[in-house]
Amino acid sequence: MSAFDAFVRSAPLALLGSVSARVHEVTTVDEIVRRPLPVSRRIGFVQARGGAGASSTAGYVAALLARRRPGLVLGVDASRGPRGMLWQAGAPVGSSAAPSSRRRTARRSVDAVDGLPRTPSGLYALSLDPRGESRAVAAAAGWFDEVTPISRFFDLVVTDWGVRDWRADLTDVVSASRTVCIVARADRHAAEEAAALVPAIKDHPDRPDVVIALVDVGDAGRAAPVTVGDDPTVPVVRVPYDAARSGGRPVSSAALGTRTRIAYARLAAALLPLDAPSVPRGAPPVDAPGPAPSAADPGPSERRPSERRQARGRDARPAVTDDQEARR
């Protein structure tokens, strides 16, 4: 029995309902979170309005993935907020990625992580505005300059894009993400606003996957909507209110409530492929040198339109079913 199973077995029955059903669900979630990926995957968190909890959600999910996955996970803060995802994930105060020519020309994983600080969960941290000189969100061009040379060495690249105007720069977010997580407050208006963005994102030439995270940041409770949108391929995961998140300092996942930790695990699983093929045994390591394209960096003929233009390799993902329990 995994540590995650033991965690669920120890949770209150009134909270989890049927223990056997919940253990089965969380075991499945844990298996999805730990499953190897054949190629690097890019996940982007974005919110249409401030105060929805995108940074805390991205930070906790990225830390969870880094802690539970065997491969490398990179967290990128493009929000330029005072409490971005890296702060939420526990990055050392005042730490920032040191400039590195090795990262720009990386040929091995040791080059890709050169100069990057690491959080207690094992998450590698890259801030696109380490000095905090501007409160405006980071330009997408900076993301591609810093992340594209090293992304293939990471299992996952999780980016907090902050608040983005869908009329201006949401296209850049979509181009940089294989999966887009729209974070919104858990109220009717915000949920409908998030659902309205789904068609525009899915109409992008890259056809990214979309997940909606509804975060209860104001203890709305029963005011949260029961249904969101009409697209059955878009999972909706609800993150409950947790007073521990409202403090003025980062909080470890162990200090969060049981329901909150389970919600973050569900969200992490929804952001990953449900049935990704395993990496074949005997496959060359990701940092093996050589000019030939690898599975993590497909050749130009295998890339989608924008990937051929911008050399952004990503993988495919089938739809993940919605979390029915969260609708109760």
CSV table of N, CA, C and O in Angstrom, one decimal, residues 107-111 152-153 284-290:
chain,number,residue,atom,x,y,z
A,107,ARG,N,22.8,20.0,-23.4
A,107,ARG,CA,22.8,18.7,-24.1
A,107,ARG,C,22.5,17.6,-23.2
A,107,ARG,O,22.3,16.5,-23.6
A,108,ARG,N,22.5,17.9,-21.9
A,108,ARG,CA,22.3,16.9,-20.8
A,108,ARG,C,21.4,17.5,-19.8
A,108,ARG,O,21.3,18.7,-19.6
A,109,SER,N,20.8,16.6,-19.0
A,109,SER,CA,20.0,17.1,-17.9
A,109,SER,C,20.7,17.9,-16.9
A,109,SER,O,20.2,18.9,-16.3
A,110,VAL,N,22.0,17.6,-16.6
A,110,VAL,CA,22.8,18.4,-15.7
A,110,VAL,C,23.0,19.8,-16.2
A,110,VAL,O,23.1,20.7,-15.4
A,111,ASP,N,23.1,20.0,-17.5
A,111,ASP,CA,23.2,21.3,-18.0
A,111,ASP,C,21.8,22.1,-17.9
A,111,ASP,O,21.8,23.3,-17.6
A,152,ARG,N,12.9,19.8,-22.8
A,152,ARG,CA,12.9,18.4,-23.2
A,152,ARG,C,13.5,17.6,-22.1
A,152,ARG,O,13.4,16.3,-22.1
A,153,PHE,N,14.3,18.2,-21.2
A,153,PHE,CA,15.0,17.4,-20.2
A,153,PHE,C,14.1,17.2,-19.0
A,153,PHE,O,14.5,16.5,-18.0
A,284,PRO,N,17.1,5.1,-24.6
A,284,PRO,CA,18.3,5.9,-24.2
A,284,PRO,C,17.9,7.0,-23.2
A,284,PRO,O,16.8,7.5,-23.2
A,285,PRO,N,18.8,7.3,-22.2
A,285,PRO,CA,18.5,8.3,-21.2
A,285,PRO,C,18.3,9.7,-21.9
A,285,PRO,O,18.8,10.0,-23.0
A,286,VAL,N,17.5,10.6,-21.2
A,286,VAL,CA,17.2,11.8,-21.8
A,286,VAL,C,18.4,12.7,-22.1
A,286,VAL,O,18.4,13.6,-22.9
A,287,ASP,N,19.5,12.5,-21.3
A,287,ASP,CA,20.6,13.3,-21.5
A,287,ASP,C,21.7,12.7,-22.3
A,287,ASP,O,22.8,13.1,-22.3
A,288,ALA,N,21.3,11.6,-23.1
A,288,ALA,CA,22.3,11.0,-24.0
A,288,ALA,C,22.6,12.0,-25.1
A,288,ALA,O,21.6,12.4,-25.8
A,289,PRO,N,23.8,12.3,-25.4
A,289,PRO,CA,24.1,13.3,-26.5
A,289,PRO,C,23.9,12.6,-27.9
A,289,PRO,O,23.9,11.4,-28.0
A,290,GLY,N,23.8,13.5,-28.9
A,290,GLY,CA,23.6,12.9,-30.2
A,290,GLY,C,22.7,13.9,-31.0
A,290,GLY,O,21.8,14.5,-30.5
